[in-house]
Amino acid sequence: MPDDLSIEKRPGRVAPNLTPATRASFGWDEARGFLDGLPGGAGLNIAYECADRHAASGRVALRWRGASGERRDVTFGELARLSNRFANVLQSRGVKPGERVFLLLPRIPALYVAVLGTLKARGVVCTLFSAFGPEPIAQRMGIGDARVVVTTPSLYARKVAPIRDRLPGVTCVLVAGEGVVPVGTESLDAALEQASDLWTIPPTSPEDPSILHFTSGTTGTPKGALHVHGAIVHHIASARFALDLHPEDVFWCTADPGWVTGTSYGIVAPLALGVTSVVSEGEFDAEAWARILADEKVSVWYTAPTAVRMLMKAWSGHRELPHLRFVASVGEPLNPEAVRWGIEAFGLPIHDNWWQTETGGILIANTAADPIKPGSMGRPLPGIEAVIVRVTDGVVEVLPRGEEGEIAIRRGWPGMFREYIGNPERTARCFAGDWYLTGDLAREDDDRYFWFVGRKDDVIKTSGHLVGPFEVEKVLTEHPAVVEAAVIGKPDPVAYELIKGFVVLRSGFEASEALRLDILGHARKRLGAAIAPKELDIVASLPRTRSGKILRRLLKARELGLAEGDTSTLETP
Ligand code: ATP
Ligand code: MG
């Protein structure tokens, strides 16, 4: 099907937050008006907006579903009180504003309490994915200069104790939940029990640091991007426009808070807007996910292409999800087949949107207000000036519509990261004049929709053509037998690089030479001989980061027998 075929959506049950009028009149000051600010004009603090200002509402903030079937609803009031206690715990342990509190926790309520409590104490919080092994943890805690670690007894024993002597700055370790409290740590529950419910958030400037996030490490060593309290203005505006969050929604963001999606939209945005969030502790399981969507009456669902493709493999037929009204995805390009699959599977298309750890929040999106163009990541949100540029010797040239180049964003939107900690030189490389340079290639069409081409590092040069991997992968996934695809450039004496593809089959298809040739033939017919893969492997799975992104650099290293580089975020090392 042609790329630009747009999906006209049925009118929704709820009027979208984004309309031509809101788009035209938008300003960041107006978005700030959705927040209260600290009492007495003491500034802007994320935790106050997320908990305290809704404390009297009696509403449920988190609908927690434990991995073993436990259930617990946490109200905004409880979250406000418990995070006050956590702030008192930090203060009594001598933690100062700006010091780093690292969380290595499963998706349990203590994680949310610790994030907000740290922000209330004006500490900087860094959430790490709890499946990381000791080495990536040591690396990140070293770069981030960890002062406090919050974890569980078993994660401590397996992952922190072995590296504790490499973390001399860590003077306090709190362990949450069941189990014997290991030597050298204290019980978080006991500490919270003894702490006061009362806490006054100290004055907080929108420029004060708030959250430290490591990037996914898709292209190399993960970088620690530092964000500020003022980013919340971007979180709420983008959640209203790109996720169409309304106060009465039940929202499920499936990302782990170890990744930026899991904090910006799994914690900050819904809580700040007073929306109830579903938190599921369990890992991906197609049946369990379908049950959560139905049983918890999820109305807005934010997930990732990798999860969508896994669901595509396992989902059968059409299921009624009468409460679901809006679905969005982020993290990787969403192939048109996956966008349309949503319509078949539960009657709604999937809205792709684009952003990065560094951007703090969604910048470009298919929204509730506009038709979806399957395969496109949508249009820049209000307040975001996104352009396509070519950078030559540090000079930025904005390219005309239709040309491929790097996505650049005019600096100054509230969610923008402030630095990669400990790496001023790398930070400086991201900026040129007024522009933040994203490292992603795309083109913009006449309707201002952006089409992802690939990461600058992944672009393939073959027989004089520059080929973005997504263009080829998109076509491979149009073959009925293919659910997932990745392509790489392999050095070649004639073509410079030749394109090699790797595909994963949908369930019900068996790998065979005939099928492999059929997929190659399909790609050649659709793409032409110059751009179609010359080689193709059918594989059981693709290597990916823990945040679900395909690691093309690893496919390439393995193919060429080269060193694998930084694999700290690889899902199954
Ligand atoms: P690293 O910077 O360490 O290599 P990373 O870039 O994968 O890792 P993240 O910040 O988690 O780390 O991911 C942002 C990147 O994910 C974007 O720069 C882009 O390449 C990709 N991405 C996110 N959303 C989309 C999307 N909708 N379409 C295409 N690519 C996307
Ligand atoms: Mg990146």
Coordinates of C-alpha atoms and ligand atoms in Angstrom, one line a residue:
M1 CA 0.0 0.0 0.0
P2 CA 1.3 3.5 -0.7
D3 CA 2.9 5.3 2.3
D4 CA 0.8 8.4 2.2
L5 CA -2.5 6.6 2.5
S6 CA -3.9 8.3 5.5
I7 CA -6.2 6.7 8.0
E8 CA -9.3 8.8 8.6
K9 CA -10.4 8.0 12.1
R10 CA -14.0 7.6 13.4
P11 CA -14.9 10.6 15.5
G12 CA -13.8 9.8 19.0
R13 CA -16.0 9.6 22.1
V14 CA -14.1 12.5 23.6
A15 CA -13.2 15.8 22.0
P16 CA -9.4 15.8 21.4
N17 CA -7.4 18.3 23.5
L18 CA -5.6 19.3 20.3
T19 CA -7.6 21.3 17.8
P20 CA -6.6 23.8 15.2
A21 CA -7.5 26.5 17.6
T22 CA -5.4 25.1 20.5
R23 CA -2.6 24.6 18.0
A24 CA -2.8 28.2 16.8
S25 CA -3.0 29.7 20.2
F26 CA -0.5 27.5 22.1
G27 CA 2.3 29.0 24.1
W28 CA 4.5 27.4 26.9
D29 CA 3.2 30.0 29.3
E30 CA -0.3 28.8 28.7
A31 CA 0.8 25.2 29.3
R32 CA 2.4 26.3 32.6
G33 CA -1.1 27.4 33.5
F34 CA -2.1 23.8 33.9
L35 CA 0.2 23.5 36.9
D36 CA -0.2 25.1 40.3
G37 CA 3.4 25.9 41.2
L38 CA 4.7 25.6 44.8
P39 CA 2.6 27.4 47.4
G40 CA 3.7 30.9 48.2
G41 CA 5.3 31.3 44.8
A42 CA 8.2 29.0 45.9
G43 CA 8.8 27.8 42.3
L44 CA 8.0 24.7 40.4
N45 CA 8.6 21.2 41.7
I46 CA 7.6 18.1 39.8
A47 CA 6.6 16.1 42.9
Y48 CA 4.2 18.8 44.2
E49 CA 2.4 18.8 40.9
C50 CA 2.2 15.0 40.7
A51 CA 1.0 14.3 44.2
D52 CA 0.3 17.1 46.7
R53 CA -1.9 19.2 44.5
H54 CA -4.3 16.2 43.9
A55 CA -4.0 14.8 47.5
A56 CA -7.4 15.9 48.6
S57 CA -9.1 14.5 45.5
G58 CA -9.4 11.0 46.9
R59 CA -8.6 9.7 43.4
V60 CA -6.5 6.7 42.7
A61 CA -3.1 7.6 41.3
L62 CA -1.7 4.1 40.7
R63 CA -3.6 1.0 40.2
W64 CA -0.8 -1.5 40.9
R65 CA -1.0 -5.1 39.7
G66 CA 1.8 -7.2 41.2
A67 CA 3.6 -10.0 39.4
S68 CA 2.0 -12.6 41.5
G69 CA -1.6 -11.3 41.2
E70 CA -1.6 -8.9 44.2
R71 CA -3.5 -5.7 43.7
R72 CA -3.1 -2.3 45.4
D73 CA -4.6 1.0 44.7
V74 CA -2.5 4.0 45.8
T75 CA -4.4 7.3 46.1
F76 CA -2.8 10.7 45.3
G77 CA -3.2 11.4 49.1
E78 CA -1.2 8.3 50.0
L79 CA 1.5 9.1 47.4
A80 CA 1.8 12.7 48.8
R81 CA 2.2 11.4 52.4
L82 CA 4.6 8.6 51.6
S83 CA 6.8 10.8 49.4
N84 CA 6.9 13.3 52.3
R85 CA 8.2 10.5 54.5
F86 CA 10.7 9.5 51.9
A87 CA 12.0 13.1 51.7
N88 CA 12.3 13.1 55.5
V89 CA 14.3 9.9 55.3
L90 CA 16.7 11.4 52.8
Q91 CA 17.1 14.5 54.9
S92 CA 17.8 12.6 58.0
R93 CA 20.5 10.7 56.2
G94 CA 22.2 14.0 55.3
V95 CA 21.3 14.0 51.6
K96 CA 21.7 17.4 50.1
P97 CA 20.0 19.1 47.1
G98 CA 21.5 18.0 43.8
E99 CA 22.8 14.7 45.2
R100 CA 21.9 11.6 43.2
V101 CA 19.5 8.9 44.4
F102 CA 19.6 5.8 42.2
L103 CA 16.6 3.4 42.1
L104 CA 17.1 -0.2 41.1
L105 CA 13.5 -1.4 41.7
P106 CA 10.9 -3.5 40.0
R107 CA 7.7 -1.7 39.1
I108 CA 6.4 -1.6 42.7
P109 CA 4.7 1.3 44.6
A110 CA 8.0 2.1 46.5
L111 CA 9.6 3.1 43.1
Y112 CA 7.0 5.8 42.6
V113 CA 7.3 7.0 46.2
A114 CA 11.0 7.2 46.0
V115 CA 11.0 9.1 42.7
L116 CA 8.6 11.7 44.1
G117 CA 10.2 11.8 47.6
T118 CA 13.7 12.4 46.0
L119 CA 12.3 15.3 44.0
K120 CA 10.6 16.7 47.1
A121 CA 14.0 16.7 48.8
R122 CA 15.5 18.3 45.7
G123 CA 17.7 15.4 45.0
V124 CA 18.3 14.1 41.5
V125 CA 16.7 10.7 40.8
C126 CA 18.0 8.1 38.4
T127 CA 15.9 5.1 37.8
L128 CA 17.7 2.0 36.5
F129 CA 16.1 -1.0 34.8
S130 CA 16.2 -3.7 37.5
A131 CA 17.2 -6.4 35.0
F132 CA 20.6 -4.8 34.5
G133 CA 23.6 -6.8 35.7
P134 CA 26.2 -5.5 38.1
E135 CA 28.5 -4.1 35.4
P136 CA 26.0 -1.7 33.7
I137 CA 24.8 -0.7 37.2
A138 CA 28.4 0.1 38.4
Q139 CA 29.1 2.0 35.2
R140 CA 26.0 4.2 35.5
M141 CA 26.2 4.7 39.2
G142 CA 29.9 5.7 38.7
I143 CA 29.1 8.3 36.0
G144 CA 26.1 9.6 38.0
D145 CA 28.0 9.8 41.3
A146 CA 25.4 7.9 43.3
R147 CA 24.9 8.9 46.9
V148 CA 21.9 6.8 47.8
V149 CA 20.7 3.5 46.3
V150 CA 17.1 2.2 46.8
T151 CA 16.7 -1.4 45.8
T152 CA 15.3 -4.7 47.1
P153 CA 17.1 -7.3 49.3
S154 CA 17.5 -9.8 46.5
L155 CA 18.6 -7.2 43.9
Y156 CA 21.0 -5.9 46.4
A157 CA 22.5 -9.3 47.0
R158 CA 22.8 -10.2 43.3
K159 CA 23.7 -6.9 41.7
V160 CA 24.8 -4.2 44.2
A161 CA 26.8 -6.1 46.8
P162 CA 29.3 -7.4 44.2
I163 CA 30.1 -3.8 43.1
R164 CA 29.7 -1.9 46.4
D165 CA 33.4 -1.4 46.9
R166 CA 33.5 0.4 43.5
L167 CA 30.9 2.9 44.8
P168 CA 32.6 4.8 47.6
G169 CA 30.2 7.7 47.3
V170 CA 27.2 5.5 48.2
T171 CA 26.6 6.1 51.9
C172 CA 23.1 4.9 52.2
V173 CA 21.3 1.9 50.8
L174 CA 17.6 1.4 51.4
V175 CA 15.9 -1.9 50.7
A176 CA 12.2 -2.2 49.9
G177 CA 9.9 -5.1 50.4
E178 CA 10.2 -8.6 51.6
G179 CA 13.3 -10.4 52.6
V180 CA 16.1 -10.2 55.2
V181 CA 17.7 -6.8 55.3
P182 CA 21.3 -7.3 54.1
V183 CA 24.3 -6.1 56.1
G184 CA 25.2 -2.6 55.0
T185 CA 21.6 -1.6 54.1
E186 CA 18.5 -0.5 55.9
S187 CA 14.9 -1.3 55.6
L188 CA 13.0 1.3 53.6
D189 CA 9.7 0.3 55.2
A190 CA 11.1 0.7 58.7
A191 CA 12.7 4.1 57.7
L192 CA 9.4 5.3 56.3
E193 CA 7.5 4.1 59.3
Q194 CA 9.7 6.3 61.6
A195 CA 9.6 9.3 59.4
S196 CA 7.2 12.2 59.7
D197 CA 4.3 12.7 57.3
L198 CA 5.0 16.4 57.1
W199 CA 7.5 17.9 54.7
T200 CA 7.7 21.4 53.1
I201 CA 9.2 21.3 49.7
P202 CA 12.1 23.7 49.6
P203 CA 11.9 26.5 47.0
T204 CA 12.6 24.9 43.6
S205 CA 13.5 26.7 40.4
P206 CA 12.4 25.3 37.0
E207 CA 16.1 25.1 36.2
D208 CA 16.9 22.9 39.2
P209 CA 18.0 19.4 38.1
S210 CA 15.4 16.7 38.6
I211 CA 15.8 13.4 36.7
L212 CA 19.0 11.8 35.3
H213 CA 18.3 9.3 32.5
F214 CA 20.6 7.1 30.6
T215 CA 20.0 6.7 26.9
S216 CA 19.2 3.2 25.5
G217 CA 22.7 2.6 24.3
T218 CA 21.5 1.7 20.8
T219 CA 24.3 3.4 19.0
G220 CA 27.1 3.1 21.6
T221 CA 27.8 3.7 25.3
P222 CA 24.7 5.0 27.1
K223 CA 24.9 8.7 28.0
G224 CA 23.5 10.3 31.2
A225 CA 21.1 13.0 30.2
L226 CA 20.2 15.5 33.0
H227 CA 16.7 17.0 33.1
V228 CA 15.2 19.8 35.1
H229 CA 12.0 20.4 37.1
G230 CA 10.7 22.8 34.4
A231 CA 10.4 19.8 32.0
I232 CA 7.1 19.0 33.6
V233 CA 5.5 21.8 31.5
H234 CA 6.5 19.8 28.4
H235 CA 5.4 16.5 29.9
I236 CA 1.8 17.7 30.6
A237 CA 1.4 19.6 27.3
S238 CA 2.7 16.7 25.2
A239 CA 0.6 14.2 27.1
R240 CA -2.5 16.2 26.5
F241 CA -1.8 16.6 22.8
A242 CA 0.0 13.5 21.7
L243 CA -1.7 11.0 24.1
D244 CA -4.9 13.0 24.4
L245 CA -5.0 12.4 28.2
H246 CA -8.1 13.6 29.9
P247 CA -8.6 13.6 33.7
E248 CA -11.1 10.8 33.6
D249 CA -8.8 8.4 31.7
V250 CA -7.3 5.2 32.9
F251 CA -3.9 5.3 31.4
W252 CA -1.4 2.5 30.8
C253 CA 2.2 3.3 29.8
T254 CA 3.9 0.0 29.5
A255 CA 7.5 1.3 29.6
D256 CA 9.6 0.6 32.6
P257 CA 10.7 3.7 34.5
G258 CA 14.3 2.6 33.8
W259 CA 13.7 4.3 30.4
V260 CA 12.6 7.9 29.9
T261 CA 9.2 6.9 28.6
G262 CA 8.5 5.2 31.9
T263 CA 9.3 8.3 33.9
S264 CA 8.0 11.2 31.6
Y265 CA 4.8 9.3 30.8
G266 CA 4.7 6.4 33.2
I267 CA 5.1 8.7 36.2
V268 CA 5.2 12.5 35.7
A269 CA 2.6 13.4 33.0
P270 CA -0.4 11.3 34.2
L271 CA 0.1 12.1 37.9
A272 CA 0.5 15.8 37.2
L273 CA -2.8 15.7 35.2
G274 CA -4.5 13.8 38.0
V275 CA -5.0 10.7 35.8
T276 CA -5.2 7.1 37.2
S277 CA -2.3 5.0 35.9
V278 CA -2.2 1.2 35.7
V279 CA 1.2 -0.2 36.8
S280 CA 1.9 -3.8 36.0
E281 CA 4.8 -5.4 37.6
G282 CA 4.9 -8.4 35.4
E283 CA 6.9 -8.8 32.2
F284 CA 5.5 -8.9 28.7
D285 CA 2.9 -11.6 28.1
A286 CA 0.4 -11.2 25.3
E287 CA -2.5 -12.9 27.2
A288 CA -1.8 -11.0 30.4
W289 CA -1.6 -7.7 28.5
A290 CA -4.9 -8.3 26.7
R291 CA -6.4 -9.0 30.1
I292 CA -5.1 -5.9 31.7
L293 CA -6.4 -3.7 28.8
A294 CA -9.9 -5.3 29.3
D295 CA -10.1 -5.8 33.1
E296 CA -8.6 -2.5 34.1
K297 CA -10.7 -0.6 31.5
V298 CA -7.7 1.1 30.1
S299 CA -8.8 4.0 27.9
V300 CA -5.4 5.3 26.8
W301 CA -2.5 3.0 26.1
Y302 CA 1.1 4.0 25.4
T303 CA 3.4 1.3 24.3
A304 CA 6.4 0.4 22.0
P305 CA 6.7 -1.1 18.5
T306 CA 8.5 -4.1 19.9
A307 CA 5.5 -4.9 22.1
V308 CA 3.1 -4.3 19.3
R309 CA 5.0 -6.7 17.1
M310 CA 5.1 -9.3 19.8
L311 CA 1.4 -8.9 20.3
M312 CA 0.9 -9.3 16.5
K313 CA 2.6 -12.6 16.7
A314 CA 0.4 -13.9 19.6
W315 CA -2.9 -12.1 19.2
S316 CA -5.8 -14.0 17.5
G317 CA -8.8 -12.4 15.8
H318 CA -10.6 -9.3 16.9
R319 CA -11.2 -8.5 20.6
E320 CA -13.6 -5.9 21.9
L321 CA -11.9 -3.5 24.2
P322 CA -14.9 -1.1 24.7
H323 CA -13.0 1.3 27.1
L324 CA -10.0 1.7 24.9
R325 CA -10.1 4.9 22.9
F326 CA -6.5 6.0 22.0
V327 CA -3.3 4.0 21.4
A328 CA 0.1 5.4 20.8
S329 CA 3.6 4.0 20.5
V330 CA 7.2 5.2 20.7
G331 CA 10.8 4.0 20.5
E332 CA 11.3 2.8 17.0
P333 CA 9.6 3.3 13.7
L334 CA 6.2 1.8 13.6
N335 CA 5.8 0.0 10.3
P336 CA 2.5 0.6 8.5
E337 CA 1.4 -3.0 8.9
A338 CA 1.6 -2.5 12.7
V339 CA -0.4 0.7 12.6
R340 CA -3.2 -1.1 10.6
W341 CA -3.0 -4.2 12.8
G342 CA -4.5 -2.2 15.6
I343 CA -7.6 -1.7 13.6
E344 CA -7.9 -5.4 12.9
A345 CA -7.1 -6.5 16.5
F346 CA -9.2 -4.0 18.5
G347 CA -10.6 -1.5 16.2
L348 CA -8.2 1.4 16.7
P349 CA -5.1 2.5 14.7
I350 CA -1.8 3.0 16.6
H351 CA -0.4 6.5 16.7
D352 CA 3.3 6.6 16.3
N353 CA 5.2 9.4 18.0
W354 CA 8.9 10.3 18.2
W355 CA 11.2 11.7 20.8
Q356 CA 14.5 10.9 22.6
T357 CA 15.9 10.6 26.1
E358 CA 17.5 14.0 25.4
T359 CA 14.2 15.7 24.4
G360 CA 12.6 14.8 27.7
G361 CA 9.1 14.4 26.1
I362 CA 7.3 13.8 22.8
L363 CA 8.1 16.3 20.0
I364 CA 6.6 14.8 16.9
A365 CA 3.4 12.8 16.9
N366 CA 0.4 11.4 15.1
T367 CA -2.4 12.9 17.3
A368 CA -6.1 12.4 17.9
A369 CA -6.7 15.5 15.9
D370 CA -5.1 14.6 12.6
P371 CA -5.4 11.7 10.2
I372 CA -2.7 9.1 10.7
K373 CA -0.3 8.5 7.8
P374 CA 0.9 4.9 8.4
G375 CA 4.6 4.8 8.5
S376 CA 5.0 8.4 9.4
M377 CA 5.8 9.6 12.9
G378 CA 3.4 12.6 12.6
R379 CA 3.7 16.3 12.9
P380 CA 5.6 18.5 15.4
L381 CA 3.6 19.3 18.5
P382 CA 2.6 22.9 19.3
G383 CA 5.6 24.8 20.7
I384 CA 8.1 22.6 18.9
E385 CA 10.0 23.9 15.9
A386 CA 11.4 20.9 14.1
V387 CA 13.2 21.1 10.8
I388 CA 15.3 19.0 8.5
V389 CA 18.9 20.2 8.2
R390 CA 22.3 19.5 6.7
V391 CA 25.2 20.3 8.9
T392 CA 28.5 21.2 7.3
D393 CA 31.5 22.1 9.5
G394 CA 29.1 23.2 12.2
V395 CA 27.0 25.3 9.9
V396 CA 23.3 24.4 9.9
E397 CA 21.4 24.7 6.6
V398 CA 17.6 24.1 6.8
L399 CA 16.6 21.9 3.8
P400 CA 13.4 22.3 1.8
R401 CA 10.4 20.1 2.4
G402 CA 10.9 16.6 0.9
E403 CA 14.6 16.4 1.3
E404 CA 16.2 13.9 3.6
G405 CA 18.4 15.2 6.4
E406 CA 18.9 15.3 10.1
I407 CA 16.0 16.3 12.4
A408 CA 16.9 19.5 14.3
I409 CA 14.8 21.2 17.0
R410 CA 15.0 24.9 17.9
R411 CA 16.4 24.8 21.4
G412 CA 14.5 26.1 24.4
W413 CA 11.5 23.8 24.7
P414 CA 11.1 23.0 28.5
G415 CA 11.8 19.3 28.4
M416 CA 15.2 19.7 26.7
F417 CA 18.0 17.9 28.6
R418 CA 20.7 20.3 30.0
E419 CA 23.8 18.1 29.7
Y420 CA 25.3 14.7 29.4
I421 CA 26.8 14.5 32.8
G422 CA 30.6 14.2 32.9
N423 CA 30.7 14.7 29.1
P424 CA 30.7 18.4 28.1
E425 CA 32.3 17.7 24.8
R426 CA 29.6 15.2 23.8
T427 CA 26.9 17.7 25.0
A428 CA 28.4 20.4 22.8
R429 CA 28.3 18.2 19.7
C430 CA 24.5 18.0 20.0
F431 CA 24.1 21.8 19.6
A432 CA 24.8 24.1 16.7
G433 CA 23.6 27.7 17.0
D434 CA 20.0 27.7 17.9
W435 CA 19.5 24.1 17.1
Y436 CA 19.6 20.8 18.9
L437 CA 20.8 18.1 16.5
T438 CA 19.1 14.8 17.1
G439 CA 21.3 12.3 15.1
D440 CA 18.1 11.0 13.4
L441 CA 17.4 11.3 9.7
A442 CA 14.0 12.0 8.3
R443 CA 12.1 13.9 5.6
E444 CA 9.1 16.2 6.0
D445 CA 6.2 16.1 3.5
D446 CA 4.0 18.9 2.3
D447 CA 1.5 18.3 5.2
R448 CA 4.3 18.7 7.7
Y449 CA 4.4 15.0 8.5
F450 CA 7.8 13.6 9.3
W451 CA 9.0 10.3 7.9
F452 CA 11.8 8.5 9.7
V453 CA 14.7 7.4 7.6
G454 CA 17.1 6.0 10.1
R455 CA 19.8 7.0 12.6
K456 CA 22.7 8.8 11.1
D457 CA 25.0 6.0 12.3
D458 CA 22.8 3.3 10.7
V459 CA 22.5 4.7 7.2
I460 CA 23.7 2.4 4.4
K461 CA 25.7 3.6 1.4
T462 CA 25.2 1.2 -1.5
S463 CA 26.1 1.7 -5.1
G464 CA 26.0 5.4 -4.8
H465 CA 22.6 5.4 -2.9
L466 CA 22.1 6.5 0.7
V467 CA 19.6 4.1 2.1
G468 CA 17.8 4.4 5.4
P469 CA 17.2 1.0 7.0
F470 CA 13.6 1.7 7.8
E471 CA 12.6 2.1 4.2
V472 CA 13.8 -1.4 3.5
E473 CA 12.5 -2.9 6.8
K474 CA 9.1 -1.4 6.2
V475 CA 8.8 -3.3 2.9
L476 CA 10.1 -6.5 4.3
T477 CA 7.4 -6.4 7.0
E478 CA 4.8 -6.1 4.3
H479 CA 5.4 -9.6 3.3
P480 CA 2.7 -11.7 4.9
A481 CA 5.2 -14.1 6.5
V482 CA 7.3 -11.4 8.1
V483 CA 6.6 -9.7 11.5
E484 CA 9.9 -8.0 12.1
A485 CA 12.9 -7.0 10.1
A486 CA 16.3 -5.3 10.4
V487 CA 18.8 -4.4 7.8
I488 CA 22.5 -3.6 7.9
G489 CA 25.2 -2.5 5.4
K490 CA 27.9 -5.1 4.8
P491 CA 31.2 -3.9 3.3
D492 CA 31.4 -4.9 -0.4
P493 CA 34.2 -4.2 -2.8
V494 CA 31.9 -3.2 -5.6
A495 CA 28.8 -1.6 -4.0
Y496 CA 30.8 -0.1 -1.0
E497 CA 28.1 -1.7 1.2
L498 CA 25.5 -4.3 0.3
I499 CA 22.2 -4.5 2.2
K500 CA 21.7 -7.6 4.3
G501 CA 18.3 -8.2 5.9
F502 CA 17.3 -10.3 8.9
V503 CA 13.6 -11.2 9.3
V504 CA 11.5 -12.9 12.0
L505 CA 8.5 -14.9 10.8
R506 CA 5.0 -14.6 12.0
S507 CA 3.6 -17.5 13.9
G508 CA 2.3 -20.2 11.5
F509 CA 5.1 -19.8 9.0
E510 CA 8.0 -22.2 8.7
A511 CA 11.5 -21.1 7.6
S512 CA 12.5 -22.6 4.2
E513 CA 14.7 -21.7 1.3
A514 CA 11.6 -21.1 -0.9
L515 CA 10.2 -18.7 1.7
R516 CA 13.5 -16.8 2.0
L517 CA 13.6 -16.4 -1.8
D518 CA 10.0 -15.3 -1.9
I519 CA 10.7 -12.6 0.7
L520 CA 13.8 -11.5 -1.3
G521 CA 11.7 -11.4 -4.5
H522 CA 9.0 -9.3 -2.8
A523 CA 11.6 -6.8 -1.6
R524 CA 13.2 -6.6 -5.1
K525 CA 9.8 -6.0 -6.7
R526 CA 8.9 -3.2 -4.3
L527 CA 12.2 -1.5 -3.8
G528 CA 14.1 -2.2 -7.1
A529 CA 17.3 -4.1 -7.4
A530 CA 19.5 -1.2 -6.2
I531 CA 18.0 -0.9 -2.7
A532 CA 16.6 -4.4 -2.1
P533 CA 18.6 -6.6 0.2
K534 CA 21.0 -8.9 -1.6
E535 CA 21.3 -11.2 1.4
L536 CA 18.6 -12.3 3.8
D537 CA 18.6 -14.5 6.9
I538 CA 15.5 -15.8 8.6
V539 CA 16.2 -15.6 12.3
A540 CA 14.3 -16.6 15.5
S541 CA 14.7 -13.2 17.1
L542 CA 16.6 -9.9 16.7
P543 CA 19.0 -8.5 19.3
R544 CA 17.4 -5.6 21.1
T545 CA 18.0 -3.2 24.0
R546 CA 16.0 -3.7 27.2
S547 CA 13.9 -0.7 26.1
G548 CA 13.0 -2.8 23.0
K549 CA 15.1 -1.2 20.2
I550 CA 16.7 -3.4 17.6
L551 CA 20.5 -3.3 17.9
R552 CA 21.6 -3.0 14.3
R553 CA 25.2 -2.3 15.4
L554 CA 25.2 -5.7 17.1
L555 CA 23.8 -7.5 14.1
K556 CA 26.5 -5.9 12.0
A557 CA 29.3 -6.7 14.5
R558 CA 28.2 -10.3 14.6
E559 CA 27.9 -10.6 10.9
L560 CA 31.4 -9.2 10.4
G561 CA 32.9 -11.0 13.3
L562 CA 33.8 -7.7 15.0
A563 CA 33.9 -6.8 18.7
E564 CA 30.4 -6.3 20.0
G565 CA 31.1 -3.0 21.8
D566 CA 28.9 -1.8 24.7
T567 CA 26.2 -4.5 25.3
S568 CA 25.1 -3.3 28.7
T569 CA 21.6 -2.7 27.6
L570 CA 21.3 -5.8 25.5
E571 CA 18.2 -7.7 26.5
T572 CA 19.7 -11.2 26.7
P573 CA 23.5 -10.7 26.8
Ligands
ATP1 P1 21.7 5.9 22.3 O1 21.5 7.4 22.1 O2 22.4 5.5 23.5 O3 22.2 5.2 21.1 P2 18.9 5.6 21.9 O4 19.0 6.7 20.9 O5 18.2 4.3 21.3 O6 20.3 5.2 22.5 P3 16.6 6.6 23.4 O7 16.8 8.0 23.7 O8 15.9 5.7 24.3 O9 18.1 6.0 23.2 O10 15.9 6.5 22.0 C1 15.7 7.6 21.1 C2 15.8 7.1 19.7 O11 14.8 6.1 19.4 C3 15.5 8.2 18.7 O12 16.7 9.0 18.5 C4 15.2 7.4 17.4 O13 16.3 6.9 16.8 C5 14.4 6.2 18.0 N1 13.0 6.5 18.0 C6 12.2 6.9 19.0 N2 10.9 7.0 18.6 C7 10.9 6.7 17.3 C8 9.9 6.7 16.2 N3 8.6 6.9 16.5 N4 10.3 6.4 15.0 C9 11.6 6.1 14.7 N5 12.5 6.1 15.6 C10 12.2 6.4 16.9
MG2 MG 20.1 8.4 21.1

